[in-house]
Amino acid sequence: MKRWTGGGLLVLTLSLAAPSWAATTLAIAPGEPGGRLDRELLSALDDRLEARDGPGALRILYLEDGEVSTAQLRERLARAGLDDVARVILLHDAGVSAYRRLEDASPQPSRRLVAYGAFSPLNRQWLRLADAGHLDLLPVLFRDLSWIRHGSEARRLVGWVAPGSPLLALGDALLDGQQRLDALRVLGRDTPVAADDSAQVLLALPGRLQRRLAGDLLGGGRGAWCLMPEWLADGCYGGVQPETAGVADGLLRLLGEGGEATAPASPRLDYAARGQLSASLRDEVRYVNVPAAEASRRSLAERLLIGALVLGGGAVIALGLALGVERRRRRQRERFGFDALTGLPGRARLERRMQRYLSHRHPFQLCWIGFDLLDGLQDSLGAEGAREALKRIAKRLRRTVRGEGYVVRLEDDVFAVMSFLQADEAGESPAGMVFAERLQESLSAPFHVGNADRLLLPRIGIARSTDDKTPFDMLEEAQGAARQVLRGGQRRPRELVAEAVAPEERCLALAESLAGMTSEQLAEQLTLEIEPRFLLADRRCCGGEFRARWQHPRWGNVPKKELMRLAETAGRRALLDRAIGRLAIECLASSGLPLVVASGGPHSARPLWTLPIGVAQMVDTAFIDALAERCAALNVPTGCLELQWHGAELGESWPLQSAIRYCRERGFGVALKGLTHTRQALDAIFRQPLSRLVLEPRLLRGVPSDQSSILMIKSLRDMAKLGGRHMTVTGVASSEQLLAIRGMNFVSVQGPLLGLVQAPEALAASLSGAASPQTGGEPGEDASSSMARGENAHSRVAGGGAEEDER
């Protein structure tokens, strides 16, 4: 009995004395032992884990400035007895990359992972595939850049990263105009230049190498803002920086639950640098390194207040009443200019901010947002339902904008967002339009109001700042553009079109002018351009799509979509198609564009130049015969010309097999663009003798972030492969979309990332110039491949940056 009692006591003593390895958490962090990087964060994690799991619950493994091989990491884990640890916290890209290589060598499926601050696209994708938690710093970085732009009122923001930084792979995202970086430079390689209109921002992690390289930037009299709080000790001004306590709590929560979340952050500023921040924002930040004299002055005021409270009952009551009155007045002053229901700023604050940016000539755009069904919702659900809808709209706007703009409630059911543009995009901003389309997509989703999902039908008008505009002018212009959205029928953001101020008069005049013209007269006023198309395999140009513009002597430029709509309204679509076909064949005969390409490998293909026509002309054999005769007269092979019509012109049933076969017999290719519903897609792929299918740009907007868009495109691709159909993706505008499309094994692509719409002569010159020996291309490389590589260098920078980071 004594032996059993003694053995039980020994086991109990050992279990209490030794830490439980099942509860041990491993943290892999960059930086040398004892370094400043993440020291406060690791200390906060240690305190929380020790309180929960007991002493020794957190073990830290440093990577010695991020450089450690897989074999060394495995050896160090074995030496520390951490091979079987069940929970791992990975800090920054260095920790994620090191552990990812270890997992690839010897997978451990039972481990629970969470990462903090991974910027590399390769690491972010691996974390999603591994179902690991991720506390994301990228939204904090975007918010930091926007806050610095607003607070410093600098005309240019210059970001600095360390050599080999994963942020280089995000160069396109940081420079695309939404996040408002004007330049991205490398510490130690580029020389800082002092400029009154520039603000420097440190984006690198504060490791030992980075601190040494940033010494010239911080100590050269220029000064810099920063993302990480560790830089404050080196003399940076501050910025929107992560909160240590909140980051520690978030990591432990995600370690147990998984998923993704944004790191909590708040503005922080060195007290000596408060002059670098605009006065309107100084009361909203937390100061560090406050001088002792200032701190003592504040503490003295607090002591005097306490002494006054202790004087007596009457004095205490009087002082309390006075403080209460002052507090109420201060709250009223703070609420002045803010909407009580949504908490958003009002029109007065928006106009003051707009006037300040107009005075300093900072380019920005204003999005006026109205909802067509909000009044009807108030009629059906009453005032309480309308208030609930307004709150949900404000919440969704804040979540969508995320610090990239200034959200305002103008009046009852009207909101506005003021977003900021790069200086070189003040005239025409693709980034600004992308931002507006993102707002449109978010607000077009149903709102859950009154225990049901309801569509509110938003419409967005856009106005962009110029030197001669006032805030009132921009508000009126944006509201007028929103009215044009309502009249136009297409629910997409748009700017105010000056000619559309009197749309009935203009449309009537253009339709009458078009009705009285011959094909030859119209052809003299038309201008053709080409959007090139490229093979994904080797980026060779494999043709392009013709686009027509009508330059009217009185009413000015009429773009392609409006021209097609006018021709349909006036009953002159056949006239327009004949004129465009005539110009396109003459262009192919005289501009020097390639018409025949010999077979040269598995990815070679003859170039196809696409001519958009209407369905009525597709079934008109006389129209097809006239095109073929024109090609024969100008010695243009019909095999290089492709006829394309839009799926929106078709109904549920479209028996066009005989017409398509006739076109194919005459040598023309036949393409369909814009599959509008599932039955039409199946019919096009499996029943119609088409040569090519074209996916519209709107199908690509959600790629690669929206999984439903990816699944839709993949399903169309699989059906096309099953039916033996060639499919082209259009509207590729980012390197991430290009990588996603390349992974889906499509054959050809179009879009602004690969080649912009240009004149046929310019495209022909680019092709012939790229094919000449002086271009320095590789032996055997064709002209369009060299041109595509030259035009798309920035897309390979983004894709190659991740590979370089991996190496």
JSON list of C-alpha atoms in Angstrom, two decimals, residues 484-602:
[
{"chain": "A", "resi": 484, "resn": "GLN", "atom": "CA", "xyz": [-27.56, 59.78, -66.70]},
{"chain": "A", "resi": 485, "resn": "VAL", "atom": "CA", "xyz": [-27.05, 56.29, -65.22]},
{"chain": "A", "resi": 486, "resn": "LEU", "atom": "CA", "xyz": [-30.80, 56.18, -64.56]},
{"chain": "A", "resi": 487, "resn": "ARG", "atom": "CA", "xyz": [-31.65, 57.35, -68.08]},
{"chain": "A", "resi": 488, "resn": "GLY", "atom": "CA", "xyz": [-29.06, 55.17, -69.79]},
{"chain": "A", "resi": 489, "resn": "GLY", "atom": "CA", "xyz": [-30.40, 51.90, -68.43]},
{"chain": "A", "resi": 490, "resn": "GLN", "atom": "CA", "xyz": [-26.96, 50.36, -67.75]},
{"chain": "A", "resi": 491, "resn": "ARG", "atom": "CA", "xyz": [-26.37, 50.28, -63.99]},
{"chain": "A", "resi": 492, "resn": "ARG", "atom": "CA", "xyz": [-22.66, 51.07, -64.01]},
{"chain": "A", "resi": 493, "resn": "PRO", "atom": "CA", "xyz": [-20.73, 54.06, -62.61]},
{"chain": "A", "resi": 494, "resn": "ARG", "atom": "CA", "xyz": [-20.20, 56.84, -65.11]},
{"chain": "A", "resi": 495, "resn": "GLU", "atom": "CA", "xyz": [-19.00, 60.40, -65.46]},
{"chain": "A", "resi": 496, "resn": "LEU", "atom": "CA", "xyz": [-21.13, 63.25, -66.72]},
{"chain": "A", "resi": 497, "resn": "VAL", "atom": "CA", "xyz": [-21.11, 63.38, -70.53]},
{"chain": "A", "resi": 498, "resn": "ALA", "atom": "CA", "xyz": [-21.39, 66.98, -71.67]},
{"chain": "A", "resi": 499, "resn": "GLU", "atom": "CA", "xyz": [-23.15, 66.02, -74.90]},
{"chain": "A", "resi": 500, "resn": "ALA", "atom": "CA", "xyz": [-25.72, 64.06, -72.88]},
{"chain": "A", "resi": 501, "resn": "VAL", "atom": "CA", "xyz": [-27.01, 67.15, -71.08]},
{"chain": "A", "resi": 502, "resn": "ALA", "atom": "CA", "xyz": [-29.71, 67.26, -73.77]},
{"chain": "A", "resi": 503, "resn": "PRO", "atom": "CA", "xyz": [-29.82, 63.57, -74.72]},
{"chain": "A", "resi": 504, "resn": "GLU", "atom": "CA", "xyz": [-33.05, 63.67, -76.70]},
{"chain": "A", "resi": 505, "resn": "GLU", "atom": "CA", "xyz": [-31.80, 66.44, -78.99]},
{"chain": "A", "resi": 506, "resn": "ARG", "atom": "CA", "xyz": [-28.40, 64.85, -79.51]},
{"chain": "A", "resi": 507, "resn": "CYS", "atom": "CA", "xyz": [-29.70, 61.31, -80.12]},
{"chain": "A", "resi": 508, "resn": "LEU", "atom": "CA", "xyz": [-32.34, 62.60, -82.54]},
{"chain": "A", "resi": 509, "resn": "ALA", "atom": "CA", "xyz": [-29.77, 64.65, -84.47]},
{"chain": "A", "resi": 510, "resn": "LEU", "atom": "CA", "xyz": [-27.29, 61.76, -84.66]},
{"chain": "A", "resi": 511, "resn": "ALA", "atom": "CA", "xyz": [-30.00, 59.29, -85.72]},
{"chain": "A", "resi": 512, "resn": "GLU", "atom": "CA", "xyz": [-31.23, 61.67, -88.46]},
{"chain": "A", "resi": 513, "resn": "SER", "atom": "CA", "xyz": [-27.66, 62.23, -89.65]},
{"chain": "A", "resi": 514, "resn": "LEU", "atom": "CA", "xyz": [-27.00, 58.50, -89.73]},
{"chain": "A", "resi": 515, "resn": "ALA", "atom": "CA", "xyz": [-30.25, 57.81, -91.60]},
{"chain": "A", "resi": 516, "resn": "GLY", "atom": "CA", "xyz": [-29.29, 60.18, -94.44]},
{"chain": "A", "resi": 517, "resn": "MET", "atom": "CA", "xyz": [-25.73, 58.88, -95.02]},
{"chain": "A", "resi": 518, "resn": "THR", "atom": "CA", "xyz": [-24.42, 56.33, -97.48]},
{"chain": "A", "resi": 519, "resn": "SER", "atom": "CA", "xyz": [-21.92, 53.64, -96.56]},
{"chain": "A", "resi": 520, "resn": "GLU", "atom": "CA", "xyz": [-19.09, 55.59, -98.25]},
{"chain": "A", "resi": 521, "resn": "GLN", "atom": "CA", "xyz": [-19.95, 58.83, -96.45]},
{"chain": "A", "resi": 522, "resn": "LEU", "atom": "CA", "xyz": [-20.10, 57.08, -93.10]},
{"chain": "A", "resi": 523, "resn": "ALA", "atom": "CA", "xyz": [-16.79, 55.32, -93.75]},
{"chain": "A", "resi": 524, "resn": "GLU", "atom": "CA", "xyz": [-15.09, 58.72, -94.20]},
{"chain": "A", "resi": 525, "resn": "GLN", "atom": "CA", "xyz": [-16.10, 59.73, -90.65]},
{"chain": "A", "resi": 526, "resn": "LEU", "atom": "CA", "xyz": [-15.30, 56.40, -88.99]},
{"chain": "A", "resi": 527, "resn": "THR", "atom": "CA", "xyz": [-12.01, 55.61, -87.27]},
{"chain": "A", "resi": 528, "resn": "LEU", "atom": "CA", "xyz": [-10.89, 52.02, -86.68]},
{"chain": "A", "resi": 529, "resn": "GLU", "atom": "CA", "xyz": [-8.78, 50.83, -83.76]},
{"chain": "A", "resi": 530, "resn": "ILE", "atom": "CA", "xyz": [-7.66, 47.34, -82.71]},
{"chain": "A", "resi": 531, "resn": "GLU", "atom": "CA", "xyz": [-7.46, 45.67, -79.32]},
{"chain": "A", "resi": 532, "resn": "PRO", "atom": "CA", "xyz": [-4.70, 43.03, -79.77]},
{"chain": "A", "resi": 533, "resn": "ARG", "atom": "CA", "xyz": [-5.13, 39.40, -78.70]},
{"chain": "A", "resi": 534, "resn": "PHE", "atom": "CA", "xyz": [-2.28, 37.22, -77.43]},
{"chain": "A", "resi": 535, "resn": "LEU", "atom": "CA", "xyz": [-1.55, 33.53, -76.99]},
{"chain": "A", "resi": 536, "resn": "LEU", "atom": "CA", "xyz": [-0.94, 32.61, -73.36]},
{"chain": "A", "resi": 537, "resn": "ALA", "atom": "CA", "xyz": [1.66, 29.97, -74.21]},
{"chain": "A", "resi": 538, "resn": "ASP", "atom": "CA", "xyz": [4.31, 32.31, -75.66]},
{"chain": "A", "resi": 539, "resn": "ARG", "atom": "CA", "xyz": [2.59, 35.74, -75.64]},
{"chain": "A", "resi": 540, "resn": "ARG", "atom": "CA", "xyz": [2.53, 36.01, -79.42]},
{"chain": "A", "resi": 541, "resn": "CYS", "atom": "CA", "xyz": [0.01, 38.35, -80.99]},
{"chain": "A", "resi": 542, "resn": "CYS", "atom": "CA", "xyz": [-2.63, 36.18, -82.65]},
{"chain": "A", "resi": 543, "resn": "GLY", "atom": "CA", "xyz": [-4.86, 38.92, -84.03]},
{"chain": "A", "resi": 544, "resn": "GLY", "atom": "CA", "xyz": [-7.18, 41.45, -82.51]},
{"chain": "A", "resi": 545, "resn": "GLU", "atom": "CA", "xyz": [-10.67, 42.95, -82.43]},
{"chain": "A", "resi": 546, "resn": "PHE", "atom": "CA", "xyz": [-11.66, 45.98, -84.53]},
{"chain": "A", "resi": 547, "resn": "ARG", "atom": "CA", "xyz": [-13.32, 48.89, -82.71]},
{"chain": "A", "resi": 548, "resn": "ALA", "atom": "CA", "xyz": [-15.06, 51.76, -84.53]},
{"chain": "A", "resi": 549, "resn": "ARG", "atom": "CA", "xyz": [-15.56, 55.39, -83.47]},
{"chain": "A", "resi": 550, "resn": "TRP", "atom": "CA", "xyz": [-17.69, 57.97, -85.27]},
{"chain": "A", "resi": 551, "resn": "GLN", "atom": "CA", "xyz": [-16.22, 61.46, -85.35]},
{"chain": "A", "resi": 552, "resn": "HIS", "atom": "CA", "xyz": [-19.26, 63.60, -86.10]},
{"chain": "A", "resi": 553, "resn": "PRO", "atom": "CA", "xyz": [-18.46, 67.12, -87.41]},
{"chain": "A", "resi": 554, "resn": "ARG", "atom": "CA", "xyz": [-20.89, 68.76, -84.97]},
{"chain": "A", "resi": 555, "resn": "TRP", "atom": "CA", "xyz": [-21.57, 66.36, -82.08]},
{"chain": "A", "resi": 556, "resn": "GLY", "atom": "CA", "xyz": [-18.03, 65.12, -81.63]},
{"chain": "A", "resi": 557, "resn": "ASN", "atom": "CA", "xyz": [-16.81, 61.65, -80.78]},
{"chain": "A", "resi": 558, "resn": "VAL", "atom": "CA", "xyz": [-19.39, 58.81, -80.66]},
{"chain": "A", "resi": 559, "resn": "PRO", "atom": "CA", "xyz": [-17.88, 55.64, -79.08]},
{"chain": "A", "resi": 560, "resn": "LYS", "atom": "CA", "xyz": [-18.56, 52.10, -80.24]},
{"chain": "A", "resi": 561, "resn": "LYS", "atom": "CA", "xyz": [-21.41, 51.18, -77.88]},
{"chain": "A", "resi": 562, "resn": "GLU", "atom": "CA", "xyz": [-23.37, 54.39, -78.49]},
{"chain": "A", "resi": 563, "resn": "LEU", "atom": "CA", "xyz": [-22.76, 54.10, -82.23]},
{"chain": "A", "resi": 564, "resn": "MET", "atom": "CA", "xyz": [-24.20, 50.56, -82.27]},
{"chain": "A", "resi": 565, "resn": "ARG", "atom": "CA", "xyz": [-27.23, 51.68, -80.26]},
{"chain": "A", "resi": 566, "resn": "LEU", "atom": "CA", "xyz": [-27.85, 54.64, -82.60]},
{"chain": "A", "resi": 567, "resn": "ALA", "atom": "CA", "xyz": [-27.59, 52.39, -85.65]},
{"chain": "A", "resi": 568, "resn": "GLU", "atom": "CA", "xyz": [-30.15, 50.00, -84.18]},
{"chain": "A", "resi": 569, "resn": "THR", "atom": "CA", "xyz": [-32.47, 52.90, -83.30]},
{"chain": "A", "resi": 570, "resn": "ALA", "atom": "CA", "xyz": [-32.21, 54.42, -86.77]},
{"chain": "A", "resi": 571, "resn": "GLY", "atom": "CA", "xyz": [-32.54, 51.04, -88.51]},
{"chain": "A", "resi": 572, "resn": "ARG", "atom": "CA", "xyz": [-29.08, 51.50, -90.09]},
{"chain": "A", "resi": 573, "resn": "ARG", "atom": "CA", "xyz": [-27.13, 48.65, -88.49]},
{"chain": "A", "resi": 574, "resn": "ALA", "atom": "CA", "xyz": [-26.57, 47.02, -91.88]},
{"chain": "A", "resi": 575, "resn": "LEU", "atom": "CA", "xyz": [-25.18, 50.33, -93.23]},
{"chain": "A", "resi": 576, "resn": "LEU", "atom": "CA", "xyz": [-22.82, 50.59, -90.25]},
{"chain": "A", "resi": 577, "resn": "ASP", "atom": "CA", "xyz": [-21.63, 46.98, -90.58]},
{"chain": "A", "resi": 578, "resn": "ARG", "atom": "CA", "xyz": [-20.95, 47.44, -94.31]},
{"chain": "A", "resi": 579, "resn": "ALA", "atom": "CA", "xyz": [-18.92, 50.59, -93.63]},
{"chain": "A", "resi": 580, "resn": "ILE", "atom": "CA", "xyz": [-16.90, 48.95, -90.84]},
{"chain": "A", "resi": 581, "resn": "GLY", "atom": "CA", "xyz": [-16.33, 45.81, -92.95]},
{"chain": "A", "resi": 582, "resn": "ARG", "atom": "CA", "xyz": [-15.12, 47.88, -95.88]},
{"chain": "A", "resi": 583, "resn": "LEU", "atom": "CA", "xyz": [-12.68, 49.84, -93.69]},
{"chain": "A", "resi": 584, "resn": "ALA", "atom": "CA", "xyz": [-11.43, 46.70, -91.91]},
{"chain": "A", "resi": 585, "resn": "ILE", "atom": "CA", "xyz": [-10.61, 44.88, -95.19]},
{"chain": "A", "resi": 586, "resn": "GLU", "atom": "CA", "xyz": [-8.86, 47.98, -96.58]},
{"chain": "A", "resi": 587, "resn": "CYS", "atom": "CA", "xyz": [-6.93, 48.26, -93.32]},
{"chain": "A", "resi": 588, "resn": "LEU", "atom": "CA", "xyz": [-5.77, 44.62, -93.53]},
{"chain": "A", "resi": 589, "resn": "ALA", "atom": "CA", "xyz": [-4.70, 45.17, -97.13]},
{"chain": "A", "resi": 590, "resn": "SER", "atom": "CA", "xyz": [-2.72, 48.37, -96.54]},
{"chain": "A", "resi": 591, "resn": "SER", "atom": "CA", "xyz": [-1.58, 48.65, -92.91]},
{"chain": "A", "resi": 592, "resn": "GLY", "atom": "CA", "xyz": [0.98, 45.83, -92.95]},
{"chain": "A", "resi": 593, "resn": "LEU", "atom": "CA", "xyz": [-0.74, 43.67, -90.34]},
{"chain": "A", "resi": 594, "resn": "PRO", "atom": "CA", "xyz": [0.23, 39.97, -90.61]},
{"chain": "A", "resi": 595, "resn": "LEU", "atom": "CA", "xyz": [-2.31, 37.92, -92.51]},
{"chain": "A", "resi": 596, "resn": "VAL", "atom": "CA", "xyz": [-0.71, 34.42, -92.73]},
{"chain": "A", "resi": 597, "resn": "VAL", "atom": "CA", "xyz": [1.62, 32.72, -90.28]},
{"chain": "A", "resi": 598, "resn": "ALA", "atom": "CA", "xyz": [3.23, 29.39, -91.10]},
{"chain": "A", "resi": 599, "resn": "SER", "atom": "CA", "xyz": [3.11, 26.53, -88.60]},
{"chain": "A", "resi": 600, "resn": "GLY", "atom": "CA", "xyz": [5.94, 26.87, -86.12]},
{"chain": "A", "resi": 601, "resn": "GLY", "atom": "CA", "xyz": [5.19, 24.77, -83.06]},
{"chain": "A", "resi": 602, "resn": "PRO", "atom": "CA", "xyz": [2.40, 23.54, -80.87]}
]
